[in-house]
Short mmCIF file of C-alpha atoms in Angstrom, two decimals:
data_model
loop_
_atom_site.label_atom_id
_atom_site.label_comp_id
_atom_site.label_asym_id
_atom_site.label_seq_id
_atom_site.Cartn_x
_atom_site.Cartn_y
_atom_site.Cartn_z
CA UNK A 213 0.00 0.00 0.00
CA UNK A 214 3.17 2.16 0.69
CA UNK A 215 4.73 1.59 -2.58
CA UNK A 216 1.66 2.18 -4.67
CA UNK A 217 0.41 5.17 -2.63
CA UNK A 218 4.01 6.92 -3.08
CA UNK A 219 3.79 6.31 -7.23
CA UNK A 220 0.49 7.57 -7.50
CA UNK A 221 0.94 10.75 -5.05
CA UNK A 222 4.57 11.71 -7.71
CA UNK A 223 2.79 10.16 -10.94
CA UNK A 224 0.07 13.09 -9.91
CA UNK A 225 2.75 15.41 -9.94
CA UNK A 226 4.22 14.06 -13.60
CA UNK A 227 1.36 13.46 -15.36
CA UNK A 228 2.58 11.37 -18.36
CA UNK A 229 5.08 9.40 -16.58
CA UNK A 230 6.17 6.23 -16.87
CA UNK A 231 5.54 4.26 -13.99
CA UNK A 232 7.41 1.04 -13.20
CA UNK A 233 5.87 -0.55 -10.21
CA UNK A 234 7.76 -3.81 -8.11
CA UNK A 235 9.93 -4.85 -10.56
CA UNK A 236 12.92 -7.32 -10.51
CA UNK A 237 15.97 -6.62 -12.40
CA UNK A 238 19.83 -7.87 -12.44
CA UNK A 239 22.64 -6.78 -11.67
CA UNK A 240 26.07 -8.49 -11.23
CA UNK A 241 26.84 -11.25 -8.85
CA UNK A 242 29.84 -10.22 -6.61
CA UNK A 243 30.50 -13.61 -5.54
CA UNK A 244 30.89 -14.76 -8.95
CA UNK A 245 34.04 -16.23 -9.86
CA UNK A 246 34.41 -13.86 -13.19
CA UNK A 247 33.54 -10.98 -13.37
CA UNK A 248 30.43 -9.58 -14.99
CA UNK A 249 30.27 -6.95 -16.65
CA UNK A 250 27.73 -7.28 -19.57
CA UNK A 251 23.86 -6.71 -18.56
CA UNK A 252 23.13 -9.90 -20.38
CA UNK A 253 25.88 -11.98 -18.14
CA UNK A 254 24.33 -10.61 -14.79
CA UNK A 255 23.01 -13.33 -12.31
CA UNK A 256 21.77 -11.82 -9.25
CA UNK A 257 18.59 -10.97 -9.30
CA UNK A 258 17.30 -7.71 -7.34
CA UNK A 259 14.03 -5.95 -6.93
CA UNK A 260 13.16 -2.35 -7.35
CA UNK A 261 9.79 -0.56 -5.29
CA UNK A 262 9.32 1.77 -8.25
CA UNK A 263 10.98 3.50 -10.96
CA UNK A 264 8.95 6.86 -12.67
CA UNK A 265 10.64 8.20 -15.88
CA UNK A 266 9.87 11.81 -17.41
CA UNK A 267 11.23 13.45 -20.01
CA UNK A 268 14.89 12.37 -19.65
CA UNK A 269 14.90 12.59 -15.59
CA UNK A 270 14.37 9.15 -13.31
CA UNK A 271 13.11 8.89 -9.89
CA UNK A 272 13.84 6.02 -7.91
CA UNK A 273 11.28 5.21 -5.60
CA UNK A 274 12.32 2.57 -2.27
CA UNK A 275 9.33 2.24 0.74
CA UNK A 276 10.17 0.97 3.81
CA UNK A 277 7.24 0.61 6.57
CA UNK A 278 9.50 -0.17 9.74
CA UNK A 279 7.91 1.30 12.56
CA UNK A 280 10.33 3.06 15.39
CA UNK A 281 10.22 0.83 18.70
CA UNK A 282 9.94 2.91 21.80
CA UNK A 283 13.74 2.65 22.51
CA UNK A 284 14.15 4.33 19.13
CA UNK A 285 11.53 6.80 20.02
CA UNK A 286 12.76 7.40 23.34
CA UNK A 287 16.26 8.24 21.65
CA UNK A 288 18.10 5.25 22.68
CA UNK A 289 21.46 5.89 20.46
CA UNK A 290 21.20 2.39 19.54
CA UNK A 291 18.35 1.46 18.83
CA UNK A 292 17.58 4.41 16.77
CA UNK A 293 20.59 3.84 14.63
CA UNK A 294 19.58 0.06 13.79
CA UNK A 295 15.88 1.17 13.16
CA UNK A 296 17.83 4.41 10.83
CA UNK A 297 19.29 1.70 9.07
CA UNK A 298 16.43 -0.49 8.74
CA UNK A 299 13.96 2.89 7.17
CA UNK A 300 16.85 4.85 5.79
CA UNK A 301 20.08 3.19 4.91
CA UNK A 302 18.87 -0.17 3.25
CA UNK A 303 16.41 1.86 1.14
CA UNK A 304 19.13 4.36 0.17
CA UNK A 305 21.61 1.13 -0.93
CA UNK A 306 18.73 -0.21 -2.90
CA UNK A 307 17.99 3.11 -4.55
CA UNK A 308 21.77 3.10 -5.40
CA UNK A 309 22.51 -0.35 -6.59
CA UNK A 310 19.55 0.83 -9.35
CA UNK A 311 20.81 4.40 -10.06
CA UNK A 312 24.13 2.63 -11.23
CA UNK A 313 22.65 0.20 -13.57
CA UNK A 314 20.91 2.93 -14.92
CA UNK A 315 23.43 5.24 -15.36
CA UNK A 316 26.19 2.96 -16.28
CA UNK A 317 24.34 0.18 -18.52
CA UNK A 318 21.67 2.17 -19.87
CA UNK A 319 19.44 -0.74 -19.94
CA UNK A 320 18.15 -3.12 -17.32
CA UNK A 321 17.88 -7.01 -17.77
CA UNK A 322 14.14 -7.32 -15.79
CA UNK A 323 13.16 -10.67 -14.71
CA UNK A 324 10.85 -11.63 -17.06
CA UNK A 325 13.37 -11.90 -20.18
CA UNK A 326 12.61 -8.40 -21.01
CA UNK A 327 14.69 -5.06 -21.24
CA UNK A 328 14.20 -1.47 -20.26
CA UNK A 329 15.59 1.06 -22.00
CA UNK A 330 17.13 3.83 -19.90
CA UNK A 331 19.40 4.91 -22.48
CA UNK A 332 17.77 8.51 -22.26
CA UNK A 333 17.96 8.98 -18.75
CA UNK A 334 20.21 11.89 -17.39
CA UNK A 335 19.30 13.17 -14.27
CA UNK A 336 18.51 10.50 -11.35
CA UNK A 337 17.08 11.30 -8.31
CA UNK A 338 16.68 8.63 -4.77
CA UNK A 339 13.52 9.25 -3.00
CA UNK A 340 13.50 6.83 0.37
CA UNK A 341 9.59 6.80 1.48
CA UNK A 342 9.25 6.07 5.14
CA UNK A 343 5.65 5.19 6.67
CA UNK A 344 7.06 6.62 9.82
CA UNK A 345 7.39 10.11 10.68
CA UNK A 346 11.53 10.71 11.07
CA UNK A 347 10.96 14.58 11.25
CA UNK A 348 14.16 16.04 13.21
CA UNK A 349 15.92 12.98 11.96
CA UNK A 350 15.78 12.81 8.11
CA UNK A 351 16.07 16.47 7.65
CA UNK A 352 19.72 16.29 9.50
CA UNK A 353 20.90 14.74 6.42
CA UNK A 354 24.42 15.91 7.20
CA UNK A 355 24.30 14.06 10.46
CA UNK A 356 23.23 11.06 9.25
CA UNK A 357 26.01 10.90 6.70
CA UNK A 358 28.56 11.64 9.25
CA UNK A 359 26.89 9.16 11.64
CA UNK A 360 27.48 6.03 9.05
CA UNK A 361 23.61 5.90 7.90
CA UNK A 362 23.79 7.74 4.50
CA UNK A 363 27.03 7.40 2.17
CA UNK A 364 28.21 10.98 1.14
CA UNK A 365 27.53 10.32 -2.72
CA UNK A 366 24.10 9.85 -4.24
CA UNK A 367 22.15 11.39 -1.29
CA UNK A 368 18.34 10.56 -1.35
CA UNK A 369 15.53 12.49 -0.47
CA UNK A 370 14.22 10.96 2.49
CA UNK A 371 10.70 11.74 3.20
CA UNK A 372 7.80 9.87 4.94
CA UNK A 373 4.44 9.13 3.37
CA UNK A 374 2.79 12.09 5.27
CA UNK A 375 4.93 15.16 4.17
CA UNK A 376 5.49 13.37 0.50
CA UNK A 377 1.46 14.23 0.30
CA UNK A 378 1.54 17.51 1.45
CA UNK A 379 3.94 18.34 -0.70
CA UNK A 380 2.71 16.84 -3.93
CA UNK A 381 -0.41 18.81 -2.73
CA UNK A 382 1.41 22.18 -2.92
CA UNK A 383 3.37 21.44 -6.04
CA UNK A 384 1.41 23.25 -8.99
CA UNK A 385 4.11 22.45 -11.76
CA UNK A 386 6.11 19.62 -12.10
CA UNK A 387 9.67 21.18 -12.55
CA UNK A 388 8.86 23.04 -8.93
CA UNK A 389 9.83 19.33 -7.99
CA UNK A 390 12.80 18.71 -9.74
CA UNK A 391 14.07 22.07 -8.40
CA UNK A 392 13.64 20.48 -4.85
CA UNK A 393 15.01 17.53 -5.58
CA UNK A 394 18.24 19.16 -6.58
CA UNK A 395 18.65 21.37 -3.91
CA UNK A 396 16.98 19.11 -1.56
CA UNK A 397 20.02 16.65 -2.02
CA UNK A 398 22.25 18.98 -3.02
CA UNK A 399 25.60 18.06 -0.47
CA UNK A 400 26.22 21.54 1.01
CA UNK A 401 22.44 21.95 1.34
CA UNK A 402 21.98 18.68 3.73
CA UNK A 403 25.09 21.00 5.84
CA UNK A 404 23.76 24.89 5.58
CA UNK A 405 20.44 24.16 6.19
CA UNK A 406 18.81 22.23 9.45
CA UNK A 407 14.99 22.15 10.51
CA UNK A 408 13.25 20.04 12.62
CA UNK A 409 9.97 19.18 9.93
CA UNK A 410 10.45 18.50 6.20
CA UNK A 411 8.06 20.82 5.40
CA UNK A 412 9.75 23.83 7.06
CA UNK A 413 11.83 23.38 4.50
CA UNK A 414 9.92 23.06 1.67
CA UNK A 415 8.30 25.78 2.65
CA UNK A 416 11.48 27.80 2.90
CA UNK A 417 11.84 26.36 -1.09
CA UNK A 418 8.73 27.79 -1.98
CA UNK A 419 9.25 31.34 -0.66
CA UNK A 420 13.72 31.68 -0.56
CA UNK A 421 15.10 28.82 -2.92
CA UNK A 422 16.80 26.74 -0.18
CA UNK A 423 20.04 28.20 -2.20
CA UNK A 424 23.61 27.12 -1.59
CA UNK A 425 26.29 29.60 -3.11
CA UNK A 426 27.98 27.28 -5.42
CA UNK A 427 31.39 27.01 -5.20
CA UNK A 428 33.31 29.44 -7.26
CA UNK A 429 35.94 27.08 -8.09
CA UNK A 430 33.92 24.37 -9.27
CA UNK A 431 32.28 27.03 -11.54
CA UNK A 432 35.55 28.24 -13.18
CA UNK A 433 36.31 24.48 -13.69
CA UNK A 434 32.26 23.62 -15.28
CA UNK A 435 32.94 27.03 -17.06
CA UNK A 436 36.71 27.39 -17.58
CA UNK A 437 36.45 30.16 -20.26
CA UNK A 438 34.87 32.27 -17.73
CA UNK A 439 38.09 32.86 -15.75
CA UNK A 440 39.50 32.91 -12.27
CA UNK A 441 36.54 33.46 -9.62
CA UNK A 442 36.18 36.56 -8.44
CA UNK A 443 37.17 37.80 -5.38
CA UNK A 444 33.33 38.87 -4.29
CA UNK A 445 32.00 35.07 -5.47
CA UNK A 446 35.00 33.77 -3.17
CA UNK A 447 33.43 35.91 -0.42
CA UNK A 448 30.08 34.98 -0.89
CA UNK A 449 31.08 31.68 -0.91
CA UNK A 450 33.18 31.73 1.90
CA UNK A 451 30.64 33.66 4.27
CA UNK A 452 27.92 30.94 4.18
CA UNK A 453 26.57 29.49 7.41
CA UNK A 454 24.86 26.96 8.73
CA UNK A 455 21.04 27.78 9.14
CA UNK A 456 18.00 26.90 12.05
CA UNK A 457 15.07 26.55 9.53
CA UNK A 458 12.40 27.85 12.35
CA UNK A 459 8.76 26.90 11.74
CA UNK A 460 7.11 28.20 8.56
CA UNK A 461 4.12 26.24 8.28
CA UNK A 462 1.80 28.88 9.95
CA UNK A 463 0.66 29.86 6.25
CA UNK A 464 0.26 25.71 5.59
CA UNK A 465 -1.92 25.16 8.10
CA UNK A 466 -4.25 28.17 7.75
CA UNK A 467 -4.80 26.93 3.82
CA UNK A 468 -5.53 23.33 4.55
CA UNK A 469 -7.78 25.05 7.75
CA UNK A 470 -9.66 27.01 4.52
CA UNK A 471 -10.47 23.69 2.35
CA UNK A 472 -11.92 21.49 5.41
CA UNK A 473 -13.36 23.78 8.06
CA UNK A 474 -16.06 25.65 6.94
CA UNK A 475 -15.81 28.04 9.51
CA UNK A 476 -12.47 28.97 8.61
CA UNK A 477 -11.34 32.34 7.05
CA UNK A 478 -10.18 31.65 3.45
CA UNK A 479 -6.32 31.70 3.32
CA UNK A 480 -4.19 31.82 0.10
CA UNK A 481 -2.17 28.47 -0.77
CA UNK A 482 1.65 28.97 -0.72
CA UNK A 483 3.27 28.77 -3.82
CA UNK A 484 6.84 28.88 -5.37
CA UNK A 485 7.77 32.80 -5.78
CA UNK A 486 8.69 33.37 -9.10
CA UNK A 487 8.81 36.11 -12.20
CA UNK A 488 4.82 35.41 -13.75
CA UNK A 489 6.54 35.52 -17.59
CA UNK A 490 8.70 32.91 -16.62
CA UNK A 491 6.14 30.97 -15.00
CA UNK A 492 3.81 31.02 -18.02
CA UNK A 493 6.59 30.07 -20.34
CA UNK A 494 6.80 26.84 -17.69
CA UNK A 495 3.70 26.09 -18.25
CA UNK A 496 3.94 26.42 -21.93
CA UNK A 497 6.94 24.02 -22.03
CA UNK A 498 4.51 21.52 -19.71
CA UNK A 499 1.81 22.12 -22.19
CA UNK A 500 3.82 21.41 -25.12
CA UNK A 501 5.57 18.33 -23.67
CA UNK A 502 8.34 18.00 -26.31
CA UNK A 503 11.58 16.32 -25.07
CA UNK A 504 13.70 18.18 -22.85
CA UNK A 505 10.92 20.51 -21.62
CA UNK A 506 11.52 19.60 -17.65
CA UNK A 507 14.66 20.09 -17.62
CA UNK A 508 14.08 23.23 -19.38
CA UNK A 509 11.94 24.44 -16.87
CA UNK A 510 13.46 23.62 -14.35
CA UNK A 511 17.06 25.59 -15.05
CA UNK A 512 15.61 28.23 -15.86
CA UNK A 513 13.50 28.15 -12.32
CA UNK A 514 16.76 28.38 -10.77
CA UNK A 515 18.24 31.46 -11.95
CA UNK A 516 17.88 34.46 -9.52
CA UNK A 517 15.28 37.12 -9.54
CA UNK A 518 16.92 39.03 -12.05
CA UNK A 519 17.82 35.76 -14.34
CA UNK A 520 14.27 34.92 -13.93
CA UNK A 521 13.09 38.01 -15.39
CA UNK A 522 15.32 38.04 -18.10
CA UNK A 523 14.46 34.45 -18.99
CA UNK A 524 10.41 35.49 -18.95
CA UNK A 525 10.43 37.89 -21.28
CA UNK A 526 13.27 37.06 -23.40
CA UNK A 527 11.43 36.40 -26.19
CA UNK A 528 9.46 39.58 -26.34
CA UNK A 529 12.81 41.63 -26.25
CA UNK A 530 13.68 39.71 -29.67
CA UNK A 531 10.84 40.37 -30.76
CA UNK A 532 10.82 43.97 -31.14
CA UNK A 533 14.18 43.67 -33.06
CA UNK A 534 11.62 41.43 -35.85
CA UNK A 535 9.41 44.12 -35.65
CA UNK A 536 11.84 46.65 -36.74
CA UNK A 537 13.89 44.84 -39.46
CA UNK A 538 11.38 41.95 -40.39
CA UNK A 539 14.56 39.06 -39.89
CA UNK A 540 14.99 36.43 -37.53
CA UNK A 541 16.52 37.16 -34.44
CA UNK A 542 17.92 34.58 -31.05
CA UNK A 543 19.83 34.85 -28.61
CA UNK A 544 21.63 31.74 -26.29
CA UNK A 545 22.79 32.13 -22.08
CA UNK A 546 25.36 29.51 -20.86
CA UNK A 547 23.88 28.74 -17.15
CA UNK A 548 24.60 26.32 -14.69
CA UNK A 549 22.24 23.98 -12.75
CA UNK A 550 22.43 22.72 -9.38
CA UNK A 551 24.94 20.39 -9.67
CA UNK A 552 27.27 22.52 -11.49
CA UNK A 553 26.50 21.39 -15.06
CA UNK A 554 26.75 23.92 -17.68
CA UNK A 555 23.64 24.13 -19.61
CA UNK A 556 23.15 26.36 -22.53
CA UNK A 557 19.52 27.59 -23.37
CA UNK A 558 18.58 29.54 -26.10
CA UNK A 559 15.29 31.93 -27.61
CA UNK A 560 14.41 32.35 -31.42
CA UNK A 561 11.71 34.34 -32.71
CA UNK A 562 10.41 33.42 -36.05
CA UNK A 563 11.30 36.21 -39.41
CA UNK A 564 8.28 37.65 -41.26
CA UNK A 565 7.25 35.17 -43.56
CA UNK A 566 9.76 32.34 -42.24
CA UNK A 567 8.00 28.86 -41.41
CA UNK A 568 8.48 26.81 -38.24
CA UNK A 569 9.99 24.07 -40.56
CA UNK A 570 12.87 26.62 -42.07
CA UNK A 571 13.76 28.10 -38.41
CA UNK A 572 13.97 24.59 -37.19
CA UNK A 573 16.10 23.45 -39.74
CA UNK A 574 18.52 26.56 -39.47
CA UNK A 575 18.87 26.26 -35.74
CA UNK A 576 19.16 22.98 -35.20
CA UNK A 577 23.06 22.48 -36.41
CA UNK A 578 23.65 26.10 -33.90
CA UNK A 579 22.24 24.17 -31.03
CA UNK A 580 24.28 21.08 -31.32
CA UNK A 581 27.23 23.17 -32.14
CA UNK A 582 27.35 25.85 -29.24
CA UNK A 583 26.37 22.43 -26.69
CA UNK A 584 29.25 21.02 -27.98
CA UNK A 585 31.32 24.47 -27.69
CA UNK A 586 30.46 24.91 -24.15
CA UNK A 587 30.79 20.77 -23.20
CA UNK A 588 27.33 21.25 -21.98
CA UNK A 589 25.38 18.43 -20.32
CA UNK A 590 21.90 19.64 -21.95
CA UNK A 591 21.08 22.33 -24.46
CA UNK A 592 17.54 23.52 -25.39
CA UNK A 593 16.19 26.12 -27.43
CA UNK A 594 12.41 27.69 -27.71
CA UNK A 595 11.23 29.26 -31.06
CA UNK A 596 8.37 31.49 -31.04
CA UNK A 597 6.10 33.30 -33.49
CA UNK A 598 6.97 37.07 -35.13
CA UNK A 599 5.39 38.58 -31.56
CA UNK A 600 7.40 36.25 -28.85
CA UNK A 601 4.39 35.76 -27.61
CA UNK A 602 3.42 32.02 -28.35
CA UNK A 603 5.99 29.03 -27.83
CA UNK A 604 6.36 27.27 -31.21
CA UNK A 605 8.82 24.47 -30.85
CA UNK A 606 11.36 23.13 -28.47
CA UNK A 607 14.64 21.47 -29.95
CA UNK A 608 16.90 20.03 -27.24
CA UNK A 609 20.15 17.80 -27.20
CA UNK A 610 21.30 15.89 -24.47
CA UNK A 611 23.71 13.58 -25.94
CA UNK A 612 26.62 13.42 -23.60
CA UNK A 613 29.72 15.27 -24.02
CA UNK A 614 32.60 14.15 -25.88
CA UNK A 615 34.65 14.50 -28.72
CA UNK A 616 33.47 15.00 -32.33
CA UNK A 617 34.94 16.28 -35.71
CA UNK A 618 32.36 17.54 -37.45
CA UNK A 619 31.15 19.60 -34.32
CA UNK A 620 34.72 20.42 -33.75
CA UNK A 621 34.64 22.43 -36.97
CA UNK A 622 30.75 23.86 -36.62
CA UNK A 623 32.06 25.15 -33.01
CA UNK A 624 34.79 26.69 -34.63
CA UNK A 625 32.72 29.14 -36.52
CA UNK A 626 30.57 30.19 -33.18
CA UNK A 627 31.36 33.26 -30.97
CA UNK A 628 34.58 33.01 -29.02
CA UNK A 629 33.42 31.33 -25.42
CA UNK A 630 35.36 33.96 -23.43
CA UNK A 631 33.12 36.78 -25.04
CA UNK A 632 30.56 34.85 -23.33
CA UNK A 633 28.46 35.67 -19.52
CA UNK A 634 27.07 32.91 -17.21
CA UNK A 635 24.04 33.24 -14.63
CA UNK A 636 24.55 30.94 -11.87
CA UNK A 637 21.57 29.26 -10.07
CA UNK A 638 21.01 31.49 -7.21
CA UNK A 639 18.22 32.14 -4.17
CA UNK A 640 15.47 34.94 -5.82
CA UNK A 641 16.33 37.81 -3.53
CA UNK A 642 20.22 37.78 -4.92
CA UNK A 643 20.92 40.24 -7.90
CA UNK A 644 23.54 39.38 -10.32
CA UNK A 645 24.34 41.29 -14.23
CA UNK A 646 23.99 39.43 -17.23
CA UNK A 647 24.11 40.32 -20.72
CA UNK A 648 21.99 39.30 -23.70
CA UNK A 649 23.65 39.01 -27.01
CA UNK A 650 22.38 37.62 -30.77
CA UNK A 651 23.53 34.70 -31.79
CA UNK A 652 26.72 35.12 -33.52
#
């Protein structure tokens, strides 16, 4: 009941999913005497709770229902910590053991002779489901790691059944969701952030980001046309502290008072802050559904107040250029998500007279070019009509980097990379200059 209610609360979130529910799969036996590498040589076989694949994102899904004796509960050091590694740690190995098939054989071997193909996948996320409430426990991700519970890579979201619904309930698009994820997970976020309820913090998401000032360093490395960091990212960076998430969920609680008590006074439902032109151009991208639109969204959701503005009505400010000379005009920003992959996004607006078919065709060869340019991990680009006012098409490339000849020589003829400006994901109170610049 656990494992089905879980799908069907995040499958309501990604409508169009694909849902994979208690599967087995194989992996590789390590007690075999050779070793095996090839998915079709694997002999131990494995089960999964429940896989959900959208647009080229996975979410592992692992449910445990062990209930916390009342040693645990009474904070009995050991007993907590076997009953932490009964809810937390065995889901999170599972979780992994799948995440690496995935991202490493691109194709799973399931029980029943037949194979998935998870070729597309780029982005995995770990969501651990508990039945039982862990608040003041799974939110001190950091301590759990440094107590032996969690390993330091592949972090999961650990969340029990209760806050997972209150959360899908709040979620009104589904890249809102991917943006937690990665900053949910994020390994500097589990340390700078601490709160006692899960939804304290996802309440702080909705309203400030739950932002971690990425590290300049790893930047200039992602980025390394961009330069040496500068000295005010350094200090930025440097100057972060850890953070007592106090209770937000006054606002919560007054909203789900409005929908069930009928003497309650109506109260608004809280909702992610963010620039209204780049929220409708989300929900265009969600309308439209073509490959690569959550991702899309989502990076673009994570750009700071003034990125998010810029990214809203990009496509009007070309616009007026097509008004005034009739010709096609775009323009491409090299961003970074949460992770510290660079991403390259770009806006076209349609020429008097040109067709959807001819500004595909013409762009197309530009986008794989610059993704290859930059060594981006994704790269995505929106045409719109003559006014910028209606999303046409989305192209988008994900292949993964690496080298190739005849994008070698396409690159070649792009804008120098060093001419360039980045927007860093950032929290939407920060302010940070940015340039826009036709494609050149």
């Amino acid at each position: 009941w656990v494992e089905d209610t879980a799908l069907d609360l995040l499958a309501g979130v990604f409508p169009g999913a694909t849902i994979h529910r208690s599967f087995e799969y194989f992996v590789p036996d390590p007690q075999s005497a050779t070793p095996q590498t090839d998915p079709a040589s694997f002999t131990k076989r494995v089960e999964a709770d429940g896989l959900i694949v959208v647009d080229d994102v996975a979410l592992i899904v692992e449910v445990k229902a062990v209930a916390l004796s009342p040693g645990a509960r009474a904070g009995v050091g050991r007993k907590l910590q076997e009953k932490l590694r009964d809810i937390v740690t065995k889901a999170a190995v599972q979780a992994e053991r799948l995440r690496e098939r995935i991202l490493t054989d691109r194709q799973l071997r399931l029980n029943d002779g037949e194979w998935l193909d998870v070729s597309g996948i780029r982005e995995v996320h770990t969501i651990a489901v508990s039945l039982e409430d862990l608040s003041g426990v799974s939110t001190a991700t950091a301590l759990l790691v440094q107590a032996g519970v969690l390993s330091p890579g592949g972090i999961p979201w650990t969340v029990s059944l209760h806050d997972l619904r209150i959360i899908c309930d709040l979620v009104d698009r589904p890249a809102e969701l991917l943006l937690y994820l990665r900053r949910r997970t994020h390994p500097e976020a589990t340390q700078k952030y601490l709160a006692v309820d899960e939804l304290d913090l996802y309440l702080h998401f909705l309203e400030l980001g739950l932002y971690v000032e990425p590290d300049p360093h790893r930047t200039a490395e992602a980025l390394p046309w961009s330069g040496q960091p500068s000295v005010a990212d350094l200090r930025r960076y440097a100057a972060q502290h850890r953070e007592l998430i106090e209770s937000r969920t006054d606002p919560l609680d007054a909203w789900y008072a409005a929908r069930f008590d009928p003497e309650a006074p109506p109260a608004p439902k809280p909702v992610w802050v963010g620039d209204p032109a780049l929220l409708q151009l989300v929900d265009d991208l969600a309308a439209m559904r073509r490959a690569g639109w959550l991702s899309t969204a989502a990076v673009m959701m994570e750009g700071n107040a003034h990125a998010q503005r810029r990214f809203g009505r990009q496509a009007r400010d070309l616009s007026r250029m097509v008004k005034e000379d009739g010709q096609q005009h775009s323009c491409t920003r090299i961003t970074i998500d949460t992770a510290g992959n660079p991403v390259v996004i770009a806006w076209a607006c349609c020429g008097r007279g040109e067709t959807l078919g001819e500004v595909r065709e013409q762009l197309e060869g530009y986008l794989s070019a610059k993704k290859h340019q930059v060594q981006a991990h994704r790269a995505a680009l929106m045409i719109f009509d003559t006014a910028g006012t209606t999303l046409l098409e989305l192209l988008f490339d994900n292949r993964e980097p690496g080298s190739d000849p005849d994008l070698d020589e396409a690159a070649q003829r792009l804008f120098a990379l060093d001419k360039a400006k980045h927007i860093p994901p950032s929290k939407a109170t920060r302010r940070k200059k940015s340039s826009a610049r036709r494609r050149k």
